Amino acid sequence: MLVEVRDLTKIYVTGKVEVGALQGIDLDIEQGEFVAIMGPSGSGKTTFMNIIGCLDRATAGTYMLSGQHAEGLNDDQLAEVRGQQIGFVFQTYNLLRQATALQNVELPLQYARVRNRRQRALEALAKLGLADRAHHLPSELSGGEQQRVAIARSLVNEPSLILADEPTGNLDSRTGAEVMDLFCQLNQDGITMVLVTHDAGVASYARRLVQFLDGKVVSDEGVNGNGEMESGWKPDPREEGDAEGGETD
Ligand SMILES: Nc1ncnc2c1ncn2[C@@H]1O[C@H](COP(=O)(O)OP(=O)(O)O)[C@@H](O)[C@H]1O
Ligand SMILES: [Mg+2]
């Protein structure tokens, strides 16, 4: 099992106020899955992604990544796990604004102290169709291009898991669809994808849909993964799945 989460709890304490952002999440994700997470704002999706991405720690419960417990790891060890196994894609791209596309993509390799950084970063950019944009600054790129740079950055370490939190949130629907097609391709290459979105059309690219509400998982079901769902689609238990795939519960 790639991701194994048991009774995961996160409580944020701000002054005297405690927020139970995650209230006992149980979730397993196998290598090669493509999972979409949906749920209203404040339901704990980003908190969950941060914890499985080893960017933050749970208050209670257990998280195992590739069979290794994350609870006992110190900050350096968490950073090492991130660098070796996880790629991140964010809604706002999170590129360094003073750095070129190439330098942005090289960054994770710098942290990992690997050789051939330039070569590998160029290859990742080329894979995303951005070879001719390598020396551009983010401000010289369109939103879709910036997100593709961010995806190249997430890929360059050859992670087993890519975590994408609202990756299409700032993109127009056509560019968003291109990004989703890319994620499907990466998933077919064997990378496990976990994607947060509030757009059911985006979620329909996944093979599995997990719904969060108030820090809990309230639904977990297979979907077709054909990216053909209309935006605004709501899961309806009475609805038949499309013939192809036929995994809809
Ligand atoms: N760093 C933080 N400090 C305090 N409360 C937080 C913090 N991050 C998130 N929260 C709270 O935790 C809950 C879940 O937030 P979040 O995981 O961001 O939800 P989502 O991504 O589903 O919108 C919300 O009530 C939010 O206000
Ligand atoms: Mg969020």
Coordinates of N, CA and C and ligand atoms in Angstrom, one line a residue, residues 12 14 19 21 40-47, ligand 1:
Y12 N -6.1 22.3 14.9 CA -5.3 23.5 14.9 C -5.7 24.3 16.1
T14 N -5.6 28.0 17.6 CA -5.3 29.4 17.4 C -5.8 30.2 18.6
V19 N -9.7 24.1 16.2 CA -10.4 23.7 15.1 C -10.0 22.2 14.8
A21 N -9.7 20.1 12.2 CA -9.7 20.1 10.8 C -9.9 18.7 10.2
P40 N -16.7 20.6 0.6 CA -16.8 22.0 0.7 C -15.6 22.7 1.3
S41 N -15.4 24.0 1.1 CA -14.3 24.7 1.6 C -14.3 24.5 3.2
G42 N -13.1 24.3 3.7 CA -13.0 24.1 5.2 C -13.2 22.7 5.6
S43 N -13.4 21.7 4.7 CA -13.7 20.4 5.1 C -12.4 19.6 5.4
G44 N -11.3 20.2 5.2 CA -10.0 19.5 5.6 C -9.2 19.0 4.5
K45 N -9.5 19.3 3.2 CA -8.8 18.7 2.1 C -7.4 19.1 2.1
T46 N -7.1 20.4 2.2 CA -5.7 20.8 2.1 C -4.9 20.3 3.3
T47 N -5.5 20.3 4.5 CA -4.9 19.8 5.7 C -4.5 18.3 5.4
Ligands
LIG1 N1 -2.9 26.8 9.7 C1 -4.1 26.8 10.2 N2 -4.4 27.3 11.5 C2 -5.7 27.3 12.0 N3 -6.7 26.7 11.3 C3 -6.5 26.2 10.1 C4 -5.2 26.2 9.5 N4 -5.3 25.6 8.3 C5 -6.6 25.3 8.1 N5 -7.3 25.6 9.2 C6 -8.8 25.4 9.5 O1 -9.0 24.0 9.3 C7 -10.2 23.7 8.6 C8 -9.8 22.9 7.4 O2 -9.1 23.7 6.5 P1 -8.5 23.2 5.1 O3 -7.8 21.9 5.3 O4 -7.8 24.3 4.5 O5 -9.9 22.9 4.3 P2 -10.2 22.8 2.7 O6 -8.9 22.7 2.0 O7 -11.1 21.7 2.5 O8 -10.9 24.1 2.3 C9 -10.8 25.0 8.3 O9 -11.8 25.3 9.4 C10 -9.7 26.0 8.4 O10 -10.1 27.3 8.8

